[in-house]
Amino acid sequence: MEIKLSDHFTYPRLLRFVLPSILTLFFTTIYSIVDGIFVSNFVGKTAFAAVNFVMPILMFLASVGVMMGAGGSALVAKLLGEQNKVKANQVFSMIVYTMFAFGIIVSIAISFFMENIVCFLGANGELLTQATHYGRIAVLGGTAFIFQHIFYCFFIVAERPKLSFIVTVVAGVTNILLDLVFIVILKWGISGAAFATVIGQMVGGIVPLIFFLLPNKTPLSLVKPCFDGSALLTTSTNGISELVSNIAMSVVSMLYNYQLIKFAGDTGVAAYGAIMYTSYIFSTIYMGYSFGRAPIVSYHYGASNTEELKNLFRKDLVIVIFAGFLLTATSEILAYPLAYIFGSYDLNLFEMIRHGIYIYSFAYLLMGVNYAGSSFFTALNNGLVSGLISFFRTFLFEILAVLTLPIAFGVDGIWASTVVAEVASFIFTAACLVRYRKKYGYY
């Protein structure tokens, strides 16, 4: 039986509905990590560092897709809850076509200035050459990369999260197989990794576009758009937290790379890339859960069903708190094998990864509450509060931590920066949830 947004959600029903969303992001992360493993083991440490240097630039494009997908899906789900299906499809279509034009223009601009951007971020010599080369190829899939994140959110609103997972698996398998062919068999080096990524992104972004262009049995389809500046502004403000979070992640990643170059050289940058890959695996569980249940909250908010909002809020807290303890313990256990996968060929790199994971793992204890809290306000169409939580969590707190902690603790201070930022963010998120509980009636 298909689960509808309008249903009452028990723990089993809620977890069944969000599971495909979690698996979608999880698998997306896995095939990104496999990409890194291929580069690290078959092309070299400098190439691996080059990929990590470019990743924040590519994540900027993803951040725009996440913003428009999360913010737009909150608005569209609310409209569906208000039984305004025609308007919902017009807004959905406007978002997709607007982002198509945006993706083309921005991807071209980034490609043109790639060398200047990478140089500005601190790369030089062979690292600069390889990062520029990889980036100019990888950005060719920029528009598809944006679409991949937009449609991930809208597949959930369309009550087809399983279809999103299937598309992601196909895109991921395509990327992995092409990594094997291009890097290992054909020995194209870092170019092969870039082309494999682009083709995988094309599959992940274009297939959903075709699905929504064709007649389907979901609540959503692409129709003739009607430009609505107010709806576009609402979409942007709704999703501002996701934009802030992703841009901040890119900026903070650049800052981490800058600090690590200073404190630990290329080995530190490579170690950070490995730790971030493993972090993405765990954080995507929180992200997938938050994105998966957000349209449910938006729908019941639009339908003025406060009892279901209370039900969802209570279940949120139980699920993310339990997950926090589970993921922290799991990360500690897996620190050695994960370090071996990424750094077995270099003892210093291996030890730095292993030690960094041990410290970083404690961030998972509170990360889920912060993700879910920000996402909850996005779903309630309160982009301001959601954006403030994301800004403080991923930008202000973490930047302050990564700039100050290394002064006293060296590289260990860099690994602990996220832990400190999550603790500070938890206090702020809890205060916001208490402050707005009566206004929205979720507690």
Tab-separated table of C-alpha atoms in Angstrom:
chain	number	residue	atom	x	y	z
A	1	MET	CA	0.000	0.000	0.000
A	2	GLU	CA	1.316	3.454	-0.956
A	3	ILE	CA	1.823	5.939	1.863
A	4	LYS	CA	0.174	9.336	1.356
A	5	LEU	CA	1.217	12.681	2.789
A	6	SER	CA	-2.264	12.979	4.291
A	7	ASP	CA	-1.869	9.783	6.370
A	8	HIS	CA	-1.459	9.549	10.149
A	9	PHE	CA	2.139	8.492	10.778
A	10	THR	CA	3.135	5.832	13.283
A	11	TYR	CA	6.829	5.036	13.786
A	12	PRO	CA	6.768	2.162	11.223
A	13	ARG	CA	4.841	4.217	8.648
A	14	LEU	CA	7.097	7.248	9.095
A	15	LEU	CA	10.277	5.191	8.819
A	16	ARG	CA	8.959	3.337	5.759
A	17	PHE	CA	8.180	6.640	4.040
A	18	VAL	CA	11.533	8.301	4.800
A	19	LEU	CA	13.714	5.216	4.255
A	20	PRO	CA	13.978	5.650	0.451
A	21	SER	CA	15.005	9.286	0.993
A	22	ILE	CA	17.707	8.226	3.438
A	23	LEU	CA	18.924	5.502	1.085
A	24	THR	CA	18.944	7.925	-1.836
A	25	LEU	CA	21.331	10.339	-0.121
A	26	PHE	CA	23.282	7.470	1.400
A	27	PHE	CA	23.893	5.881	-1.987
A	28	THR	CA	24.729	9.259	-3.520
A	29	THR	CA	27.396	9.648	-0.868
A	30	ILE	CA	28.656	6.104	-1.349
A	31	TYR	CA	29.299	6.540	-5.051
A	32	SER	CA	31.003	9.883	-4.362
A	33	ILE	CA	33.250	8.098	-1.893
A	34	VAL	CA	33.997	5.338	-4.396
A	35	ASP	CA	35.032	8.105	-6.786
A	36	GLY	CA	37.486	9.324	-4.153
A	37	ILE	CA	38.779	5.819	-3.471
A	38	PHE	CA	39.518	5.267	-7.149
A	39	VAL	CA	41.351	8.599	-7.420
A	40	SER	CA	43.278	8.150	-4.163
A	41	ASN	CA	44.434	4.604	-4.913
A	42	PHE	CA	44.903	4.685	-8.702
A	43	VAL	CA	45.846	8.310	-9.485
A	44	GLY	CA	47.567	9.504	-6.307
A	45	LYS	CA	47.455	11.731	-3.250
A	46	THR	CA	47.823	14.999	-5.163
A	47	ALA	CA	44.944	14.098	-7.485
A	48	PHE	CA	42.812	13.148	-4.481
A	49	ALA	CA	43.612	16.498	-2.861
A	50	ALA	CA	42.716	18.224	-6.182
A	51	VAL	CA	39.273	16.594	-6.235
A	52	ASN	CA	38.687	17.758	-2.658
A	53	PHE	CA	39.788	21.270	-3.578
A	54	VAL	CA	37.187	21.459	-6.344
A	55	MET	CA	34.392	19.769	-4.390
A	56	PRO	CA	33.295	22.942	-2.524
A	57	ILE	CA	32.872	24.701	-5.880
A	58	LEU	CA	30.645	21.919	-7.194
A	59	MET	CA	28.728	21.889	-3.915
A	60	PHE	CA	27.768	25.505	-4.547
A	61	LEU	CA	25.689	24.291	-7.493
A	62	ALA	CA	24.234	21.522	-5.362
A	63	SER	CA	23.377	24.063	-2.666
A	64	VAL	CA	21.227	26.059	-5.078
A	65	GLY	CA	19.436	22.864	-6.112
A	66	VAL	CA	18.868	21.918	-2.478
A	67	MET	CA	17.568	25.400	-1.671
A	68	MET	CA	15.061	25.413	-4.510
A	69	GLY	CA	14.136	21.782	-3.964
A	70	ALA	CA	13.634	22.023	-0.187
A	71	GLY	CA	12.034	25.474	-0.269
A	72	GLY	CA	9.899	24.694	-3.307
A	73	SER	CA	8.761	21.324	-2.024
A	74	ALA	CA	7.665	22.938	1.267
A	75	LEU	CA	5.533	25.456	-0.637
A	76	VAL	CA	4.162	22.928	-3.128
A	77	ALA	CA	3.311	20.408	-0.388
A	78	LYS	CA	1.536	23.173	1.546
A	79	LEU	CA	-0.477	24.057	-1.574
A	80	LEU	CA	-1.414	20.397	-2.002
A	81	GLY	CA	-2.525	20.340	1.642
A	82	GLU	CA	-4.734	23.326	0.830
A	83	GLN	CA	-6.140	21.298	-2.121
A	84	ASN	CA	-4.746	23.750	-4.695
A	85	LYS	CA	-3.214	21.264	-7.157
A	86	VAL	CA	-3.195	23.573	-10.198
A	87	LYS	CA	-1.167	26.236	-8.417
A	88	ALA	CA	1.131	23.565	-6.975
A	89	ASN	CA	2.059	22.289	-10.448
A	90	GLN	CA	2.557	25.785	-11.826
A	91	VAL	CA	4.986	26.625	-9.021
A	92	PHE	CA	6.781	23.296	-9.460
A	93	SER	CA	7.219	23.907	-13.200
A	94	MET	CA	8.387	27.486	-12.721
A	95	ILE	CA	11.100	26.323	-10.325
A	96	VAL	CA	12.386	23.637	-12.701
A	97	TYR	CA	12.550	25.863	-15.786
A	98	THR	CA	14.095	28.772	-13.872
A	99	MET	CA	16.839	26.554	-12.514
A	100	PHE	CA	17.558	25.128	-15.969
A	101	ALA	CA	18.496	28.603	-17.191
A	102	PHE	CA	20.418	29.370	-14.006
A	103	GLY	CA	22.418	26.144	-14.235
A	104	ILE	CA	23.556	26.728	-17.797
A	105	ILE	CA	24.699	30.320	-17.185
A	106	VAL	CA	26.489	29.701	-13.881
A	107	SER	CA	28.223	26.504	-15.034
A	108	ILE	CA	29.733	28.332	-18.001
A	109	ALA	CA	30.909	31.181	-15.771
A	110	ILE	CA	32.519	28.833	-13.221
A	111	SER	CA	34.293	26.891	-15.963
A	112	PHE	CA	35.749	30.102	-17.403
A	113	PHE	CA	37.112	31.286	-14.018
A	114	MET	CA	38.034	27.854	-12.615
A	115	GLU	CA	41.802	28.402	-12.514
A	116	ASN	CA	41.405	31.774	-10.806
A	117	ILE	CA	39.016	30.292	-8.227
A	118	VAL	CA	41.254	27.340	-7.390
A	119	CYS	CA	44.307	29.600	-7.204
A	120	PHE	CA	42.438	31.936	-4.858
A	121	LEU	CA	41.645	28.960	-2.613
A	122	GLY	CA	45.352	28.345	-2.122
A	123	ALA	CA	46.289	25.684	-4.679
A	124	ASN	CA	49.586	25.970	-6.511
A	125	GLY	CA	51.944	23.902	-8.628
A	126	GLU	CA	50.711	20.445	-9.611
A	127	LEU	CA	47.722	20.720	-7.267
A	128	LEU	CA	46.567	23.851	-9.107
A	129	THR	CA	46.975	22.176	-12.517
A	130	GLN	CA	45.064	19.035	-11.579
A	131	ALA	CA	42.316	20.854	-9.671
A	132	THR	CA	41.697	23.221	-12.603
A	133	HIS	CA	41.591	20.367	-15.093
A	134	TYR	CA	39.233	18.270	-12.973
A	135	GLY	CA	36.975	21.236	-12.205
A	136	ARG	CA	36.510	22.340	-15.808
A	137	ILE	CA	35.325	18.882	-16.805
A	138	ALA	CA	33.212	18.246	-13.694
A	139	VAL	CA	31.295	21.508	-13.996
A	140	LEU	CA	29.904	20.344	-17.371
A	141	GLY	CA	27.341	18.391	-15.365
A	142	GLY	CA	26.399	21.426	-13.271
A	143	THR	CA	22.817	21.799	-14.505
A	144	ALA	CA	22.119	18.086	-14.132
A	145	PHE	CA	23.665	18.229	-10.650
A	146	ILE	CA	21.218	21.005	-9.708
A	147	PHE	CA	18.307	18.999	-11.128
A	148	GLN	CA	19.393	15.912	-9.210
A	149	HIS	CA	18.928	17.774	-5.912
A	150	ILE	CA	15.714	19.527	-6.941
A	151	PHE	CA	13.972	16.362	-8.078
A	152	TYR	CA	15.135	14.462	-5.019
A	153	CYS	CA	12.894	16.747	-2.936
A	154	PHE	CA	9.990	16.787	-5.378
A	155	PHE	CA	9.884	13.010	-5.763
A	156	ILE	CA	8.989	12.953	-2.048
A	157	VAL	CA	6.175	15.479	-2.552
A	158	ALA	CA	4.983	13.349	-5.483
A	159	GLU	CA	4.789	10.423	-3.007
A	160	ARG	CA	7.400	8.499	-5.018
A	161	PRO	CA	10.533	8.472	-2.812
A	162	LYS	CA	11.284	4.907	-3.970
A	163	LEU	CA	11.540	6.100	-7.565
A	164	SER	CA	14.063	8.720	-6.477
A	165	PHE	CA	16.128	5.961	-4.895
A	166	ILE	CA	16.015	3.834	-8.070
A	167	VAL	CA	17.191	6.756	-10.220
A	168	THR	CA	20.007	7.462	-7.778
A	169	VAL	CA	21.131	3.837	-7.764
A	170	VAL	CA	21.265	3.785	-11.562
A	171	ALA	CA	23.219	7.070	-11.618
A	172	GLY	CA	25.578	5.828	-8.932
A	173	VAL	CA	26.248	2.469	-10.547
A	174	THR	CA	26.910	4.307	-13.813
A	175	ASN	CA	29.472	6.519	-12.060
A	176	ILE	CA	31.203	3.588	-10.336
A	177	LEU	CA	31.414	1.448	-13.469
A	178	LEU	CA	32.772	4.362	-15.482
A	179	ASP	CA	35.339	5.036	-12.741
A	180	LEU	CA	36.523	1.465	-13.210
A	181	VAL	CA	36.651	1.808	-16.992
A	182	PHE	CA	38.071	5.332	-17.278
A	183	ILE	CA	40.545	5.272	-14.354
A	184	VAL	CA	41.646	1.661	-13.985
A	185	ILE	CA	41.288	0.191	-17.476
A	186	LEU	CA	41.777	3.181	-19.794
A	187	LYS	CA	44.058	5.013	-17.324
A	188	TRP	CA	42.607	8.451	-18.004
A	189	GLY	CA	43.622	9.576	-14.524
A	190	ILE	CA	41.811	12.488	-12.962
A	191	SER	CA	40.058	13.221	-16.276
A	192	GLY	CA	38.407	9.814	-16.082
A	193	ALA	CA	37.070	10.566	-12.602
A	194	ALA	CA	35.635	13.862	-13.838
A	195	PHE	CA	33.925	12.344	-16.889
A	196	ALA	CA	32.495	9.492	-14.802
A	197	THR	CA	31.025	12.025	-12.379
A	198	VAL	CA	29.491	14.133	-15.147
A	199	ILE	CA	27.829	11.165	-16.865
A	200	GLY	CA	26.478	9.889	-13.529
A	201	GLN	CA	25.025	13.329	-12.798
A	202	MET	CA	23.409	13.427	-16.231
A	203	VAL	CA	21.587	10.184	-15.460
A	204	GLY	CA	20.521	11.448	-12.035
A	205	GLY	CA	19.258	14.802	-13.320
A	206	ILE	CA	17.820	14.147	-16.777
A	207	VAL	CA	15.837	10.945	-16.065
A	208	PRO	CA	13.579	12.647	-13.453
A	209	LEU	CA	13.081	15.587	-15.830
A	210	ILE	CA	11.752	13.197	-18.479
A	211	PHE	CA	9.523	11.474	-15.886
A	212	PHE	CA	7.786	14.707	-14.879
A	213	LEU	CA	7.519	15.897	-18.500
A	214	LEU	CA	5.610	12.738	-19.432
A	215	PRO	CA	2.099	11.925	-18.123
A	216	ASN	CA	2.318	10.256	-14.706
A	217	LYS	CA	0.035	9.217	-11.846
A	218	THR	CA	1.621	11.409	-9.182
A	219	PRO	CA	0.261	14.720	-7.846
A	220	LEU	CA	3.022	16.568	-9.755
A	221	SER	CA	3.828	17.085	-13.421
A	222	LEU	CA	5.582	19.721	-15.492
A	223	VAL	CA	3.046	22.067	-17.055
A	224	LYS	CA	3.192	25.440	-18.751
A	225	PRO	CA	4.699	27.629	-16.045
A	226	CYS	CA	3.166	30.868	-14.900
A	227	PHE	CA	5.831	33.174	-13.512
A	228	ASP	CA	5.049	34.118	-9.939
A	229	GLY	CA	7.648	36.340	-8.326
A	230	SER	CA	6.047	35.953	-4.921
A	231	ALA	CA	6.163	32.143	-5.105
A	232	LEU	CA	9.782	32.254	-6.303
A	233	LEU	CA	10.696	34.528	-3.396
A	234	THR	CA	8.849	32.257	-0.946
A	235	THR	CA	10.668	29.240	-2.369
A	236	SER	CA	14.022	30.961	-1.961
A	237	THR	CA	13.343	32.136	1.583
A	238	ASN	CA	11.888	28.749	2.575
A	239	GLY	CA	15.023	27.007	1.385
A	240	ILE	CA	17.497	29.614	2.591
A	241	SER	CA	18.649	27.360	5.418
A	242	GLU	CA	19.633	24.657	2.930
A	243	LEU	CA	21.439	27.245	0.787
A	244	VAL	CA	23.199	28.675	3.831
A	245	SER	CA	24.088	25.192	5.037
A	246	ASN	CA	25.545	24.069	1.726
A	247	ILE	CA	27.352	27.312	0.907
A	248	ALA	CA	28.691	27.420	4.444
A	249	MET	CA	29.857	23.825	4.015
A	250	SER	CA	31.737	24.887	0.900
A	251	VAL	CA	33.232	27.973	2.560
A	252	VAL	CA	34.142	26.063	5.708
A	253	SER	CA	35.680	23.273	3.598
A	254	MET	CA	37.858	25.867	1.908
A	255	LEU	CA	38.825	27.224	5.319
A	256	TYR	CA	39.595	23.716	6.590
A	257	ASN	CA	41.790	23.136	3.538
A	258	TYR	CA	43.558	26.449	4.148
A	259	GLN	CA	44.220	25.618	7.804
A	260	LEU	CA	45.313	22.071	7.012
A	261	ILE	CA	47.717	23.221	4.308
A	262	LYS	CA	49.274	25.438	6.979
A	263	PHE	CA	49.332	22.845	9.788
A	264	ALA	CA	49.719	19.531	7.925
A	265	GLY	CA	50.389	20.130	4.209
A	266	ASP	CA	48.901	18.054	1.373
A	267	THR	CA	48.569	15.070	3.708
A	268	GLY	CA	46.227	17.068	5.929
A	269	VAL	CA	44.025	18.045	2.961
A	270	ALA	CA	43.865	14.425	1.790
A	271	ALA	CA	43.021	13.269	5.343
A	272	TYR	CA	40.272	15.872	5.595
A	273	GLY	CA	38.816	14.625	2.318
A	274	ALA	CA	38.658	11.080	3.689
A	275	ILE	CA	37.099	12.230	6.975
A	276	MET	CA	34.525	14.286	5.089
A	277	TYR	CA	33.637	11.344	2.889
A	278	THR	CA	32.946	9.242	5.971
A	279	SER	CA	31.103	12.165	7.585
A	280	TYR	CA	28.855	12.446	4.543
A	281	ILE	CA	27.801	8.820	5.017
A	282	PHE	CA	26.532	9.474	8.533
A	283	SER	CA	25.168	12.984	8.012
A	284	THR	CA	23.138	11.845	4.986
A	285	ILE	CA	21.089	9.666	7.330
A	286	TYR	CA	20.024	12.796	9.188
A	287	MET	CA	19.586	14.759	5.970
A	288	GLY	CA	17.599	11.988	4.292
A	289	TYR	CA	15.306	11.683	7.291
A	290	SER	CA	14.801	15.462	7.477
A	291	PHE	CA	14.096	15.843	3.758
A	292	GLY	CA	11.891	12.752	3.721
A	293	ARG	CA	9.546	13.851	6.479
A	294	ALA	CA	9.548	17.611	5.604
A	295	PRO	CA	6.747	17.412	2.965
A	296	ILE	CA	4.589	15.540	5.495
A	297	VAL	CA	4.977	18.432	7.939
A	298	SER	CA	4.265	20.974	5.169
A	299	TYR	CA	1.144	19.106	4.050
A	300	HIS	CA	-0.368	18.901	7.537
A	301	TYR	CA	0.608	22.502	8.234
A	302	GLY	CA	-1.278	23.534	5.083
A	303	ALA	CA	-4.238	21.377	6.197
A	304	SER	CA	-4.115	22.976	9.711
A	305	ASN	CA	-3.773	19.518	11.310
A	306	THR	CA	-1.968	20.446	14.536
A	307	GLU	CA	-2.482	17.012	16.099
A	308	GLU	CA	-0.411	15.394	13.362
A	309	LEU	CA	2.230	18.117	13.714
A	310	LYS	CA	2.523	17.237	17.423
A	311	ASN	CA	2.775	13.567	16.510
A	312	LEU	CA	5.547	14.194	13.977
A	313	PHE	CA	7.488	16.483	16.331
A	314	ARG	CA	7.537	13.913	19.128
A	315	LYS	CA	8.671	11.158	16.795
A	316	ASP	CA	11.376	13.432	15.366
A	317	LEU	CA	12.991	13.857	18.765
A	318	VAL	CA	12.978	10.158	19.621
A	319	ILE	CA	14.373	9.090	16.231
A	320	VAL	CA	17.209	11.626	15.914
A	321	ILE	CA	18.372	11.271	19.525
A	322	PHE	CA	18.534	7.482	19.225
A	323	ALA	CA	20.327	7.807	15.882
A	324	GLY	CA	22.897	10.160	17.432
A	325	PHE	CA	24.137	7.575	19.916
A	326	LEU	CA	24.066	4.809	17.319
A	327	LEU	CA	26.040	6.713	14.679
A	328	THR	CA	28.665	7.978	17.113
A	329	ALA	CA	29.381	4.443	18.315
A	330	THR	CA	29.428	3.116	14.747
A	331	SER	CA	31.890	5.774	13.587
A	332	GLU	CA	34.271	5.008	16.437
A	333	ILE	CA	34.179	1.295	15.591
A	334	LEU	CA	34.766	1.895	11.876
A	335	ALA	CA	37.593	4.451	12.266
A	336	TYR	CA	40.378	1.916	11.612
A	337	PRO	CA	38.881	0.175	8.523
A	338	LEU	CA	37.810	3.499	6.990
A	339	ALA	CA	41.311	4.920	7.454
A	340	TYR	CA	42.737	1.788	5.862
A	341	ILE	CA	40.499	2.125	2.799
A	342	PHE	CA	41.647	5.688	2.100
A	343	GLY	CA	45.198	5.723	3.387
A	344	SER	CA	46.680	2.228	3.504
A	345	TYR	CA	49.403	3.234	1.041
A	346	ASP	CA	50.721	6.049	3.296
A	347	LEU	CA	51.267	5.452	7.049
A	348	ASN	CA	51.126	9.143	7.985
A	349	LEU	CA	47.909	9.642	6.025
A	350	PHE	CA	46.386	6.482	7.537
A	351	GLU	CA	47.133	7.591	11.111
A	352	MET	CA	45.869	11.121	10.543
A	353	ILE	CA	42.568	9.832	9.119
A	354	ARG	CA	42.071	7.319	11.927
A	355	HIS	CA	42.767	9.841	14.678
A	356	GLY	CA	40.634	12.521	13.004
A	357	ILE	CA	37.627	10.199	12.758
A	358	TYR	CA	37.892	9.357	16.475
A	359	ILE	CA	37.573	13.041	17.383
A	360	TYR	CA	35.039	14.021	14.710
A	361	SER	CA	32.649	11.179	15.643
A	362	PHE	CA	31.292	13.014	18.689
A	363	ALA	CA	29.653	15.584	16.374
A	364	TYR	CA	27.020	12.982	15.426
A	365	LEU	CA	25.512	13.025	18.936
A	366	LEU	CA	23.711	16.347	18.378
A	367	MET	CA	23.938	16.748	14.604
A	368	GLY	CA	20.584	15.028	14.023
A	369	VAL	CA	18.659	17.380	16.323
A	370	ASN	CA	20.156	20.384	14.547
A	371	TYR	CA	19.394	19.021	11.064
A	372	ALA	CA	15.836	18.056	12.011
A	373	GLY	CA	15.174	21.345	13.809
A	374	SER	CA	16.233	23.475	10.859
A	375	SER	CA	14.312	21.274	8.417
A	376	PHE	CA	11.190	21.417	10.598
A	377	PHE	CA	11.049	25.206	10.292
A	378	THR	CA	11.659	24.979	6.528
A	379	ALA	CA	8.670	22.628	6.296
A	380	LEU	CA	6.591	25.155	8.263
A	381	ASN	CA	7.530	27.738	5.599
A	382	ASN	CA	9.526	29.752	8.158
A	383	GLY	CA	12.721	30.232	6.205
A	384	LEU	CA	14.023	32.941	8.543
A	385	VAL	CA	14.326	30.741	11.639
A	386	SER	CA	15.523	27.778	9.592
A	387	GLY	CA	18.132	29.974	7.942
A	388	LEU	CA	19.339	31.358	11.260
A	389	ILE	CA	19.822	27.853	12.667
A	390	SER	CA	21.814	26.833	9.590
A	391	PHE	CA	23.821	30.060	9.559
A	392	PHE	CA	24.880	29.744	13.188
A	393	ARG	CA	25.489	25.997	12.925
A	394	THR	CA	27.401	25.642	9.689
A	395	PHE	CA	28.901	29.086	9.281
A	396	LEU	CA	29.384	31.245	12.383
A	397	PHE	CA	30.046	28.574	15.025
A	398	GLU	CA	32.201	26.368	12.822
A	399	ILE	CA	34.253	29.179	11.328
A	400	LEU	CA	34.979	30.575	14.792
A	401	ALA	CA	35.961	27.088	15.960
A	402	VAL	CA	38.239	26.253	13.025
A	403	LEU	CA	39.990	29.621	13.293
A	404	THR	CA	40.571	29.530	17.053
A	405	LEU	CA	40.906	25.901	18.194
A	406	PRO	CA	44.023	25.079	16.077
A	407	ILE	CA	45.889	27.891	17.844
A	408	ALA	CA	45.789	25.896	21.062
A	409	PHE	CA	45.335	22.314	19.858
A	410	GLY	CA	46.897	22.203	16.387
A	411	VAL	CA	45.419	19.671	13.942
A	412	ASP	CA	43.299	18.138	16.729
A	413	GLY	CA	41.600	21.516	17.077
A	414	ILE	CA	40.633	21.365	13.409
A	415	TRP	CA	39.047	17.919	13.807
A	416	ALA	CA	37.197	19.087	16.962
A	417	SER	CA	35.771	22.230	15.339
A	418	THR	CA	32.620	20.510	14.086
A	419	VAL	CA	31.977	18.966	17.511
A	420	VAL	CA	32.103	22.368	19.203
A	421	ALA	CA	29.907	23.919	16.490
A	422	GLU	CA	27.243	21.194	16.911
A	423	VAL	CA	27.087	21.728	20.685
A	424	ALA	CA	26.621	25.486	20.288
A	425	SER	CA	24.053	24.951	17.539
A	426	PHE	CA	22.077	22.499	19.675
A	427	ILE	CA	21.578	25.181	22.324
A	428	PHE	CA	20.339	27.669	19.719
A	429	THR	CA	18.088	25.115	17.961
A	430	ALA	CA	16.486	24.056	21.256
A	431	ALA	CA	15.775	27.700	22.099
A	432	CYS	CA	14.053	28.230	18.717
A	433	LEU	CA	11.911	25.096	19.095
A	434	VAL	CA	10.742	26.237	22.532
A	435	ARG	CA	10.148	29.812	21.315
A	436	TYR	CA	7.831	28.857	18.426
A	437	ARG	CA	6.050	25.818	19.874
A	438	LYS	CA	2.758	27.631	20.549
A	439	LYS	CA	2.690	29.566	17.274
A	440	TYR	CA	2.707	26.413	15.146
A	441	GLY	CA	1.114	24.074	17.672
A	442	TYR	CA	3.640	21.240	17.357
A	443	TYR	CA	4.096	20.937	21.131
